[in-house]
Structures are given as structure tokens and as C-alpha cells.
Short mmCIF file of C-alpha atoms and ligand atoms in Angstrom, two decimals:
data_model
loop_
_atom_site.label_atom_id
_atom_site.label_comp_id
_atom_site.label_asym_id
_atom_site.label_seq_id
_atom_site.Cartn_x
_atom_site.Cartn_y
_atom_site.Cartn_z
CA MET A 753 95.61 -58.51 32.53
CA LYS A 754 98.88 -59.22 34.71
CA ASP A 755 101.11 -61.92 34.43
CA ASP A 756 100.25 -62.50 38.06
CA ASP A 757 96.48 -63.51 36.72
CA LEU A 758 97.69 -65.78 34.55
CA ASN A 759 99.68 -67.64 36.81
CA PHE A 760 96.64 -67.60 39.36
CA ASP A 761 94.67 -69.06 36.58
CA LYS A 762 97.16 -71.72 36.09
CA ARG A 763 97.69 -72.69 39.70
CA HIS A 764 93.74 -72.44 40.58
CA ILE A 765 91.39 -72.69 37.80
CA TRP A 766 90.34 -75.85 35.90
CA HIS A 767 89.98 -75.44 32.05
CA PRO A 768 88.26 -78.34 29.85
CA TYR A 769 89.90 -81.31 29.76
CA THR A 770 93.13 -79.90 31.19
CA SER A 771 95.74 -80.88 33.61
CA MET A 772 96.04 -78.98 37.04
CA THR A 773 99.66 -80.05 37.15
CA HIS A 774 100.82 -79.25 33.57
CA PRO A 775 98.08 -77.14 31.89
CA LEU A 776 98.18 -76.07 28.22
CA PRO A 777 98.59 -72.25 28.17
CA THR A 778 95.56 -69.90 27.97
CA TYR A 779 95.02 -66.87 26.45
CA PRO A 780 93.69 -63.86 28.02
CA VAL A 781 90.94 -62.70 25.92
CA VAL A 782 89.26 -59.16 27.37
CA SER A 783 86.34 -58.62 24.65
CA ALA A 784 84.94 -60.20 21.26
CA ASP A 785 83.43 -58.54 18.53
CA GLY A 786 81.96 -59.84 15.65
CA TYR A 787 84.26 -62.59 14.13
CA GLU A 788 87.02 -61.49 16.37
CA LEU A 789 88.37 -62.23 20.03
CA ILE A 790 90.42 -59.59 21.27
CA LEU A 791 93.35 -60.17 23.80
CA THR A 792 94.67 -58.18 26.59
CA ASP A 793 97.61 -56.93 24.90
CA GLY A 794 95.01 -55.78 22.09
CA ARG A 795 95.87 -58.49 19.41
CA ARG A 796 92.76 -59.51 17.49
CA LEU A 797 92.29 -63.15 16.73
CA ILE A 798 89.74 -64.48 13.72
CA ASP A 799 87.64 -66.69 15.31
CA GLY A 800 87.37 -70.22 13.71
CA MET A 801 85.33 -71.91 16.46
CA SER A 802 82.18 -69.89 17.43
CA SER A 803 83.08 -70.82 21.00
CA TRP A 804 82.26 -74.49 20.25
CA TRP A 805 79.40 -74.28 17.72
CA ALA A 806 77.48 -71.56 19.85
CA ALA A 807 78.28 -67.98 18.64
CA ILE A 808 76.82 -68.36 15.32
CA HIS A 809 76.27 -64.61 15.11
CA GLY A 810 79.64 -63.70 16.08
CA TYR A 811 80.29 -62.02 19.33
CA ASN A 812 78.70 -58.64 20.85
CA HIS A 813 75.74 -58.59 18.80
CA PRO A 814 74.07 -55.42 19.02
CA MET A 815 70.53 -57.04 18.91
CA ILE A 816 71.13 -59.58 21.33
CA ASN A 817 72.93 -57.15 23.55
CA GLN A 818 69.94 -54.93 23.52
CA ALA A 819 67.66 -57.75 24.25
CA LEU A 820 69.62 -58.64 27.18
CA HIS A 821 69.90 -55.14 28.57
CA THR A 822 65.96 -54.85 28.25
CA GLN A 823 65.49 -58.25 30.09
CA ILE A 824 67.88 -57.30 32.78
CA ASN A 825 66.10 -54.14 33.64
CA GLN A 826 62.72 -56.46 33.60
CA MET A 827 64.52 -59.38 35.78
CA SER A 828 67.39 -61.42 35.29
CA HIS A 829 65.98 -64.58 36.76
CA VAL A 830 63.01 -65.88 38.46
CA MET A 831 62.13 -69.68 39.80
CA PHE A 832 60.05 -71.39 37.28
CA GLY A 833 58.38 -73.51 39.65
CA GLY A 834 54.86 -72.36 39.87
CA ILE A 835 55.87 -69.09 37.82
CA THR A 836 56.03 -68.40 34.19
CA HIS A 837 57.35 -65.56 32.34
CA PRO A 838 57.10 -63.66 28.84
CA PRO A 839 60.78 -64.66 27.51
CA ALA A 840 60.08 -68.37 28.54
CA ILE A 841 56.72 -68.54 26.64
CA GLU A 842 58.04 -66.33 23.68
CA LEU A 843 60.91 -68.86 23.52
CA CYS A 844 58.81 -72.05 23.44
CA ARG A 845 56.29 -70.64 21.17
CA ARG A 846 59.08 -69.91 18.53
CA LEU A 847 60.54 -73.31 18.85
CA ILE A 848 57.73 -74.99 18.28
CA SER A 849 56.68 -73.26 15.28
CA ILE A 850 60.41 -73.63 13.72
CA MET A 851 60.78 -77.16 14.89
CA PRO A 852 59.21 -80.31 13.15
CA VAL A 853 55.76 -80.20 13.33
CA GLY A 854 54.37 -81.97 16.63
CA LEU A 855 57.37 -81.48 18.65
CA GLU A 856 55.50 -79.30 20.99
CA CYS A 857 56.08 -79.84 24.52
CA VAL A 858 59.21 -78.08 25.50
CA PHE A 859 61.79 -78.57 28.68
CA LEU A 860 64.01 -75.71 29.12
CA ALA A 861 67.43 -76.41 31.21
CA ASP A 862 70.84 -75.19 31.42
CA SER A 863 73.21 -76.91 29.15
CA GLY A 864 73.44 -79.34 26.56
CA SER A 865 74.46 -82.42 28.72
CA VAL A 866 71.30 -81.70 30.98
CA ALA A 867 69.20 -81.49 27.96
CA VAL A 868 70.42 -85.30 27.00
CA GLU A 869 69.84 -86.36 30.81
CA VAL A 870 66.28 -85.02 30.24
CA ALA A 871 65.74 -86.81 26.88
CA ILE A 872 67.11 -90.08 28.42
CA LYS A 873 64.95 -89.94 31.82
CA MET A 874 61.91 -88.83 29.65
CA ALA A 875 62.53 -91.86 27.43
CA LEU A 876 62.89 -94.10 30.63
CA GLN A 877 59.78 -92.62 32.51
CA TYR A 878 57.59 -93.13 29.19
CA TRP A 879 58.43 -96.85 29.18
CA GLN A 880 57.90 -97.22 32.80
CA ALA A 881 54.51 -95.39 32.41
CA ARG A 882 53.63 -97.81 29.65
CA GLY A 883 54.60 -100.77 32.26
CA GLU A 884 57.56 -102.20 30.04
CA GLN A 885 60.92 -103.24 31.42
CA ARG A 886 63.04 -101.18 29.27
CA PHE A 887 66.12 -99.72 30.73
CA GLU A 888 68.72 -99.53 27.83
CA ILE A 889 69.43 -96.95 25.54
CA LEU A 890 71.19 -97.60 22.21
CA ALA A 891 73.81 -95.36 21.08
CA LEU A 892 76.50 -95.01 18.43
CA ARG A 893 80.24 -95.89 18.95
CA GLN A 894 82.13 -92.57 18.69
CA SER A 895 79.17 -90.58 19.83
CA TYR A 896 79.37 -87.78 22.25
CA HIS A 897 76.39 -86.37 24.12
CA GLY A 898 78.02 -84.55 27.25
CA ASP A 899 80.08 -84.98 30.31
CA THR A 900 77.35 -85.77 32.80
CA TYR A 901 76.74 -89.49 33.89
CA GLY A 902 73.64 -90.16 31.66
CA ALA A 903 75.21 -88.23 28.82
CA MET A 904 78.50 -90.16 29.43
CA ALA A 905 77.10 -93.55 29.39
CA VAL A 906 75.65 -93.12 25.99
CA GLY A 907 78.96 -91.50 24.66
CA ASP A 908 81.56 -93.88 22.94
CA PRO A 909 82.30 -96.80 25.27
CA LYS A 910 86.18 -96.79 24.10
CA ASN A 911 86.32 -92.97 25.03
CA SER A 912 88.37 -92.60 28.18
CA MET A 913 85.58 -91.32 30.23
CA HIS A 914 83.86 -95.00 30.29
CA ASP A 915 87.05 -96.76 31.55
CA MET A 916 87.36 -94.16 34.07
CA TYR A 917 84.03 -94.20 35.79
CA GLN A 918 83.00 -97.81 34.42
CA ASN A 919 81.81 -99.15 37.92
CA TYR A 920 79.46 -96.27 38.38
CA LEU A 921 77.99 -95.83 34.95
CA PRO A 922 74.85 -97.62 33.65
CA SER A 923 75.77 -100.12 30.59
CA ASN A 924 74.24 -99.46 27.18
CA ARG A 925 74.37 -101.22 23.80
CA PHE A 926 76.62 -99.47 21.20
CA LEU A 927 76.08 -99.78 17.26
CA HIS A 928 78.89 -99.51 14.98
CA ILE A 929 79.34 -96.41 13.42
CA PRO A 930 78.10 -96.07 9.74
CA THR A 931 80.83 -96.80 7.46
CA ARG A 932 79.37 -95.19 4.74
CA ARG A 933 80.23 -91.28 4.58
CA PHE A 934 77.98 -88.44 3.69
CA GLY A 935 78.20 -88.14 -0.14
CA GLU A 936 78.98 -91.66 -0.66
CA ASN A 937 76.94 -94.34 -2.41
CA TRP A 938 74.82 -96.35 -0.22
CA SER A 939 74.40 -100.03 -0.33
CA LYS A 940 71.92 -102.10 1.27
CA ASN A 941 74.38 -104.33 2.95
CA ASP A 942 75.29 -101.46 5.19
CA ALA A 943 72.12 -101.98 7.21
CA LEU A 944 72.88 -105.67 7.89
CA SER A 945 75.02 -105.45 10.88
CA PHE A 946 72.62 -103.26 12.96
CA SER A 947 69.19 -104.32 11.84
CA GLN A 948 69.87 -107.89 13.52
CA LEU A 949 70.86 -105.77 17.05
CA PHE A 950 67.27 -104.25 17.08
CA PHE A 951 65.66 -107.79 16.32
CA ASP A 952 67.45 -109.16 18.98
CA HIS A 953 67.18 -106.65 21.86
CA HIS A 954 64.50 -104.28 21.07
CA LYS A 955 62.36 -105.51 24.07
CA LYS A 956 65.13 -103.87 26.53
CA ILE A 957 65.65 -100.96 24.32
CA ALA A 958 64.03 -97.68 25.56
CA ALA A 959 65.47 -95.04 23.16
CA VAL A 960 68.17 -94.97 20.45
CA ILE A 961 70.19 -91.65 20.91
CA MET A 962 72.32 -90.18 18.00
CA GLU A 963 74.01 -87.05 16.60
CA PRO A 964 72.41 -86.79 13.35
CA ILE A 965 74.83 -86.93 10.43
CA VAL A 966 77.53 -85.19 12.32
CA GLN A 967 79.48 -87.09 14.80
CA GLY A 968 81.58 -84.12 16.60
CA VAL A 969 83.63 -84.82 19.46
CA GLY A 970 84.04 -88.53 18.44
CA GLY A 971 86.05 -87.54 15.10
CA MET A 972 84.13 -85.00 13.26
CA HIS A 973 82.69 -87.84 11.04
CA PHE A 974 79.70 -86.90 8.38
CA TYR A 975 77.87 -90.08 7.80
CA HIS A 976 75.25 -91.31 5.50
CA PRO A 977 71.68 -89.90 5.71
CA GLU A 978 70.46 -93.24 4.80
CA TYR A 979 71.86 -94.48 8.10
CA LEU A 980 69.55 -92.21 9.98
CA ARG A 981 66.75 -93.05 7.99
CA LEU A 982 67.06 -96.59 8.59
CA ILE A 983 67.53 -96.09 12.21
CA ARG A 984 64.31 -94.08 12.06
CA MET A 985 62.27 -97.14 10.41
CA LEU A 986 63.67 -99.56 12.68
CA CYS A 987 62.58 -97.56 15.64
CA ASN A 988 59.30 -97.29 14.03
CA GLN A 989 59.12 -100.92 13.30
CA TYR A 990 60.15 -101.89 16.93
CA ASP A 991 58.12 -98.87 18.74
CA ILE A 992 61.58 -97.58 19.96
CA LEU A 993 62.03 -93.78 20.86
CA LEU A 994 64.80 -91.89 18.71
CA ILE A 995 66.34 -88.87 20.57
CA ALA A 996 68.26 -86.61 17.84
CA ASP A 997 70.99 -84.65 19.88
CA GLU A 998 71.24 -81.76 17.51
CA ILE A 999 73.23 -79.51 20.37
CA ALA A 1000 76.06 -79.10 18.03
CA THR A 1001 74.15 -79.42 14.48
CA GLY A 1002 71.01 -77.62 15.04
CA PHE A 1003 70.34 -73.95 13.67
CA GLY A 1004 71.86 -74.36 10.15
CA ARG A 1005 75.31 -75.53 10.83
CA THR A 1006 75.41 -78.48 8.55
CA GLY A 1007 73.73 -76.47 5.73
CA LYS A 1008 69.91 -77.59 6.82
CA TRP A 1009 68.26 -76.14 9.60
CA LEU A 1010 68.67 -79.30 11.43
CA ALA A 1011 70.93 -82.12 10.36
CA CYS A 1012 67.72 -84.59 10.76
CA ASN A 1013 66.47 -82.69 7.48
CA HIS A 1014 69.34 -84.26 5.28
CA ALA A 1015 67.42 -87.36 5.94
CA ASP A 1016 63.94 -85.97 6.08
CA ILE A 1017 63.34 -87.85 9.52
CA ILE A 1018 61.78 -86.49 12.87
CA PRO A 1019 62.90 -87.70 16.00
CA ASP A 1020 60.48 -88.52 18.84
CA ILE A 1021 62.89 -86.24 21.37
CA LEU A 1022 64.96 -83.37 20.18
CA CYS A 1023 68.05 -81.83 22.10
CA LEU A 1024 69.04 -78.23 21.29
CA GLY A 1025 71.76 -76.32 23.03
CA LYS A 1026 74.99 -74.57 22.16
CA ALA A 1027 73.69 -71.98 19.37
CA LEU A 1028 70.26 -71.73 21.02
CA THR A 1029 71.27 -68.39 22.47
CA GLY A 1030 73.68 -67.57 19.72
CA GLY A 1031 76.46 -68.28 22.22
CA MET A 1032 75.45 -65.71 24.55
CA MET A 1033 74.15 -67.81 27.50
CA THR A 1034 73.87 -71.20 28.43
CA LEU A 1035 70.66 -72.77 27.79
CA SER A 1036 69.20 -75.99 26.36
CA ALA A 1037 65.70 -77.12 25.15
CA THR A 1038 64.46 -80.89 24.86
CA LEU A 1039 61.34 -81.26 22.76
CA THR A 1040 58.83 -84.10 22.39
CA PHE A 1041 55.42 -85.04 21.25
CA ARG A 1042 52.39 -84.42 23.19
CA HIS A 1043 51.50 -88.19 23.46
CA ILE A 1044 54.99 -88.93 24.79
CA ALA A 1045 54.76 -85.98 27.33
CA GLU A 1046 51.25 -87.26 28.44
CA THR A 1047 52.37 -90.68 28.95
CA ILE A 1048 55.39 -89.66 30.90
CA SER A 1049 52.79 -87.90 33.15
CA GLN A 1050 50.70 -90.93 33.74
CA SER A 1051 54.08 -92.70 35.11
CA LYS A 1052 53.97 -93.68 38.85
CA ALA A 1053 55.39 -90.05 39.77
CA GLY A 1054 52.75 -88.43 37.97
CA CYS A 1055 54.91 -85.88 36.54
CA PHE A 1056 58.42 -85.53 34.84
CA MET A 1057 61.08 -85.81 37.55
CA HIS A 1058 63.29 -82.91 36.74
CA GLY A 1059 63.42 -79.11 37.66
CA PRO A 1060 66.74 -77.53 37.58
CA THR A 1061 67.13 -74.18 39.81
CA PHE A 1062 67.85 -72.06 36.53
CA MET A 1063 65.14 -73.54 34.49
CA ALA A 1064 64.15 -71.08 31.68
CA ASN A 1065 66.24 -68.28 32.88
CA PRO A 1066 64.86 -65.16 31.76
CA LEU A 1067 68.12 -63.90 30.29
CA ALA A 1068 68.86 -66.84 28.55
CA CYS A 1069 65.61 -67.03 27.02
CA ALA A 1070 65.68 -63.43 25.94
CA ALA A 1071 68.99 -64.04 24.45
CA ALA A 1072 67.74 -67.12 22.45
CA ASN A 1073 64.84 -64.95 21.40
CA ALA A 1074 66.93 -62.27 19.93
CA SER A 1075 69.12 -65.06 18.27
CA LEU A 1076 65.99 -67.02 16.63
CA SER A 1077 64.66 -63.41 15.31
CA LEU A 1078 68.09 -63.08 13.65
CA LEU A 1079 67.69 -66.55 12.12
CA LYS A 1080 64.12 -65.82 11.05
CA ASP A 1081 64.66 -64.58 7.30
CA ASN A 1082 66.78 -67.79 6.83
CA SER A 1083 69.77 -65.30 6.13
CA TRP A 1084 71.72 -68.00 7.85
CA ARG A 1085 71.55 -70.21 4.95
CA GLN A 1086 73.26 -67.91 2.40
CA CYS A 1087 75.67 -67.49 5.13
CA VAL A 1088 76.18 -70.97 5.60
CA GLU A 1089 76.05 -71.97 1.92
CA THR A 1090 78.77 -69.22 1.30
CA ILE A 1091 81.23 -70.67 4.13
CA ALA A 1092 80.94 -74.11 2.59
CA VAL A 1093 82.09 -73.03 -0.76
CA HIS A 1094 84.86 -71.21 0.38
CA LEU A 1095 85.67 -73.96 3.17
CA SER A 1096 85.64 -76.58 0.13
CA SER A 1097 87.66 -74.56 -2.40
CA GLY A 1098 90.21 -73.52 0.34
CA LEU A 1099 90.84 -76.61 2.10
CA ALA A 1100 90.60 -79.00 -0.84
CA HIS A 1101 94.19 -78.82 -1.88
CA LEU A 1102 95.22 -79.99 1.27
CA SER A 1103 94.14 -83.69 0.91
CA LEU A 1104 97.33 -83.70 -1.33
CA HIS A 1105 99.66 -82.71 1.93
CA PRO A 1106 101.55 -86.04 2.69
CA ASN A 1107 100.54 -85.74 6.22
CA VAL A 1108 96.84 -85.39 5.91
CA LYS A 1109 94.38 -88.33 5.85
CA ASP A 1110 91.20 -86.42 4.72
CA VAL A 1111 89.68 -83.34 4.01
CA ARG A 1112 85.91 -82.69 4.31
CA VAL A 1113 83.43 -80.04 4.31
CA LEU A 1114 79.64 -80.10 5.50
CA GLY A 1115 77.93 -76.56 5.74
CA ALA A 1116 79.92 -74.47 7.95
CA ILE A 1117 81.97 -77.16 9.17
CA GLY A 1118 85.47 -77.77 7.59
CA VAL A 1119 87.60 -80.46 8.98
CA VAL A 1120 91.14 -81.23 8.16
CA GLU A 1121 92.07 -84.99 9.52
CA MET A 1122 95.90 -85.50 9.92
CA ILE A 1123 97.76 -88.90 10.00
CA GLN A 1124 99.50 -87.91 12.81
CA GLU A 1125 98.55 -86.47 16.38
CA ILE A 1126 98.61 -82.79 16.71
CA ASN A 1127 100.82 -80.87 19.30
CA ILE A 1128 97.98 -78.76 20.68
CA SER A 1129 100.08 -76.03 22.67
CA GLN A 1130 102.29 -75.83 19.88
CA ILE A 1131 99.92 -75.36 17.31
CA GLN A 1132 97.97 -73.12 19.41
CA ARG A 1133 100.70 -70.89 19.79
CA TRP A 1134 101.33 -70.81 16.23
CA PHE A 1135 97.63 -69.94 15.40
CA VAL A 1136 97.49 -67.22 17.87
CA GLU A 1137 100.78 -65.84 16.55
CA HIS A 1138 99.32 -65.73 13.11
CA GLY A 1139 96.19 -63.80 14.33
CA VAL A 1140 93.53 -66.59 14.42
CA TRP A 1141 91.71 -68.69 16.94
CA ILE A 1142 91.70 -72.39 15.85
CA ARG A 1143 91.58 -74.98 18.63
CA PRO A 1144 92.29 -78.76 17.37
CA PHE A 1145 91.82 -81.82 18.96
CA ARG A 1146 93.79 -85.42 18.49
CA ASN A 1147 94.44 -85.44 14.82
CA LEU A 1148 91.64 -82.80 13.90
CA ILE A 1149 92.04 -79.41 12.91
CA TYR A 1150 88.48 -77.89 12.15
CA LEU A 1151 86.63 -74.73 11.33
CA ILE A 1152 83.33 -73.94 12.57
CA PRO A 1153 83.22 -70.10 12.22
CA PRO A 1154 80.37 -67.61 13.02
CA TYR A 1155 77.81 -67.31 10.03
CA ILE A 1156 78.63 -63.76 9.94
CA ILE A 1157 82.27 -64.06 9.19
CA SER A 1158 83.81 -62.11 5.81
CA LYS A 1159 85.07 -64.00 3.02
CA GLU A 1160 88.51 -62.40 3.67
CA ALA A 1161 88.63 -63.52 7.24
CA LEU A 1162 87.63 -67.07 6.33
CA MET A 1163 90.55 -67.08 3.82
CA ILE A 1164 92.66 -65.97 6.36
CA LEU A 1165 91.79 -69.14 8.55
CA ILE A 1166 92.30 -71.33 5.76
CA ASP A 1167 95.63 -70.12 4.73
CA THR A 1168 96.81 -70.35 8.34
CA ILE A 1169 95.75 -73.87 8.59
CA SER A 1170 97.67 -74.61 5.25
CA GLY A 1171 100.68 -72.74 6.47
CA ALA A 1172 100.38 -74.81 10.03
CA LEU A 1173 100.64 -78.06 8.15
CA ASN A 1174 104.16 -77.13 6.95
CA GLN A 1175 105.60 -76.86 10.51
CA PRO A 1176 106.51 -80.12 11.58
CA GLU A 1177 106.93 -78.97 15.41
CA ASN A 1178 102.89 -78.46 14.88
CA PHE A 1179 102.54 -82.31 14.79
CA ILE A 1180 103.75 -85.14 17.26
CA SER A 1181 105.75 -87.59 14.90
C1 PLP B 2272 78.66 -79.99 23.32
C2 PLP B 2272 77.58 -81.19 23.02
C3 PLP B 2272 76.77 -81.70 24.07
C4 PLP B 2272 76.96 -81.14 25.57
O1 PLP B 2272 76.64 -79.91 25.88
P1 PLP B 2272 77.03 -78.88 27.04
O2 PLP B 2272 76.56 -77.68 26.81
O3 PLP B 2272 78.59 -78.93 27.12
O4 PLP B 2272 76.90 -79.88 28.26
C5 PLP B 2272 76.15 -82.56 23.97
N1 PLP B 2272 76.00 -83.00 22.81
C6 PLP B 2272 76.52 -82.74 21.71
C7 PLP B 2272 76.25 -83.54 20.39
C8 PLP B 2272 77.33 -81.66 21.72
O5 PLP B 2272 77.97 -81.09 20.99
#
């Protein structure tokens, strides 16, 4: 890649949450293999991000690649209206068999945000069909559910997105985030603040949406499973639907198959994405119970009102099928447990660092929360110079490596974070 290309990129191409006038630097990656990203100049970076929770099997996995080749020779895409195809049928069969019993009606869409839109629309149509005026979704402060409008409207209200689009966003109600962290002792008083809200407003609430256990973008918090259990109970008590957004946490990342499993609860609607295809293609799934799907189908419209052009894209389904095959014999569990052990022992000493506020690990997620904001472009350059790909945000440095990462590579990621903390220029003081 030429300098010219990088200049073009800088001038003409938006990157996620990046200024068009003062963009952060971008690094040119030409290939990726296993747990490594390979830059134009041949440098190899150890990947600590799994391309945002997605590439759990690493990159260029021969089995997923083969599945894509096979599918591409059959067909890459065909409309899903009035047509069905083997990769979609196989995928939905698989999902139904590996997800909580009863979640048996599957809506395949193109991205996580759309899965959330679909879940919200399902909840609204469900209550419409039941003849009740329920237009609110109850969400958690510091939550993140995606960047489209419905998803933004259930994201943290203090987040800049709400300020910016306020007059255009539907308004929802928000619960305070659970004060008890994962692993702390639960006290009954922790429930008082939010049970009142259910009591007061339940007649207007169509659904509760939450990221089970792990709040990602909202601050990489791990909260107490009892909170999730209580919300499930209150939803049962007041007949409110519970939507679990497992887009980041699904498929083993937190040490359980679903983060909901930490609390032994089953949601009424489940959103999956990110690692669904092993990070190869964009695809999401929203699963629900038959009685909910049937009620929706009795609404005024007579059907669920959604149908994206690339619904159930066969290539994406083929990638997902291959990825799920790789997860089949539970080998992910051993990988995630091993990563958890190394993250815990490797990162623990950083909690003594004067600029570190907290260090926490859950499954294959390791978080170093700093007291001060991070200078992202500076620390990013430092990481790349030291051969790793880690992308912090705000005051959070975190690792979500591919499950297949070696112990040695993981240790390099950890040691490099540790080194970065001792470079004052990596932080904004
Ligand atoms: C990433 C994410 C989304 C949005 O998924 P996209 O594929 O980026 O649209 C929604 N919810 C959670 C919890 C996520 O982590």
C-alpha cells in the first residue's frame, strides 16, 4: 500500500467514531492469520481485540474459509422473500439446538444493531397484538445496544448520542446500573431502587433490554448475576418481555456459553451477532419463543414487519455454520478458561499501579481501568511499535483475544499493556 492510499483514506473514508477533519491514524492491514494481523510493511501484530469480539477462531481459519469457498460456488446470495436455502435452514436448526430450549423462532438479519431493532419491534408488535398500550422499553444506564435509532434510544442516555439526536429519539426509561460487581456479595437492599420502577410503570413497559452481565461500550463493567435474575423475576411478575443482547457476550466469551447462563435465566428474546460467523461476515440472529412469534403474527399487520434485502445471506450463514461446528465439542470452554487464568495472573499486579483504578477479568475478557483518559493515537502507536493490536477507549485498556491465542502471545499482550502504563505520554494528564 502506498502513502497515497493512506492519504486517500484519511481524506475520503469515514472510520468508526472518527473525525473527518482530525482523524486518528489508521494502520494498513493486508492480511490476517491465526491471532495475527499483518501490516503492509510485513510487520505482524498480535491481536488482542478479535476485531471487536467477533474473530473468536482467529483469522483465515481453514475450515471457515473452505465453507465459504464451497458456498460461493453454489451461490453467494439470493433473496429470502419466498425463497429458502440450505445454509439458512442448517444455521437455524443449529441455533435452536444450542440456544436455551424454547427459543425456536429465528430472525436472521445483517448486523447486531439490526438484531436489536428487530427485538424492539417484536416487543412492540407483541403488545399491539395483545391490545395493550405499551410503548416504552426499559433499559440500563451505561448500556450499549448499537448505533441505529432504536438501538441508540435504549443506549445510555448520558452518552453523547442521546444529546445529539434527542429530538428525534423515542424516549425510554432507564434503570441505574447495578452497584454490585460480579463476584461481590449481593445484598437484598440492592433490589429496592429498581423494583419500585417496575411497580410504578409496568403497564407502559413493553420490554426490558439488557446486556447480560457485561456492559461493554458503557465501561466494560461486570455486574452481579443476581441483578439479572431479579430483573427476570420482575419481568415474570409484571408480564414484561426480557430482551437479552448477547451480541458481544454470546458463544463463550464470558466463560459461559451465554452470559445469561451466569444467572440461569432465559430471556424472551435473544440477540446474537459479532462472533456468530466467527467474525468472517456480518450476520445477526434474533430468537424468540413460538407463543411470542404467534402473537406477533396475530397483530394488525398479520406478520412481523421487517425483511432486509440481505436477510439470511447464504455466505454469512455458511460461515456461521462452520464457526458453530468449530464450537461444537466445547473446545471453546478450555480455551476461554485458560485465557481467563492467564489474564487474571498476568494483569493482577497492575492494580497496584498508581494510575490504575481497577483490574478485572471475566472469561476471555481482561480490563485495565485507568484513572485518567488515554491518549488513543499515542498509545495505539506505542502498541503497534511493540507488535500488538490493542485499541483502548476512554480510560479503558481491554483484551478480548481470539480463543485460539497461544499462551506466549497472550503474555506478550499483557506485558505490553504493563509497559504502556509506564509511558506517561500514553495518557492525558
Ligand atoms: C456491537 C454491539 C451491538 C451492535 O452490533 P453491530 O453489529 O455493530 O451493529 C449491539 N449490542 C452489543 C452489546 C454490542 O456489543
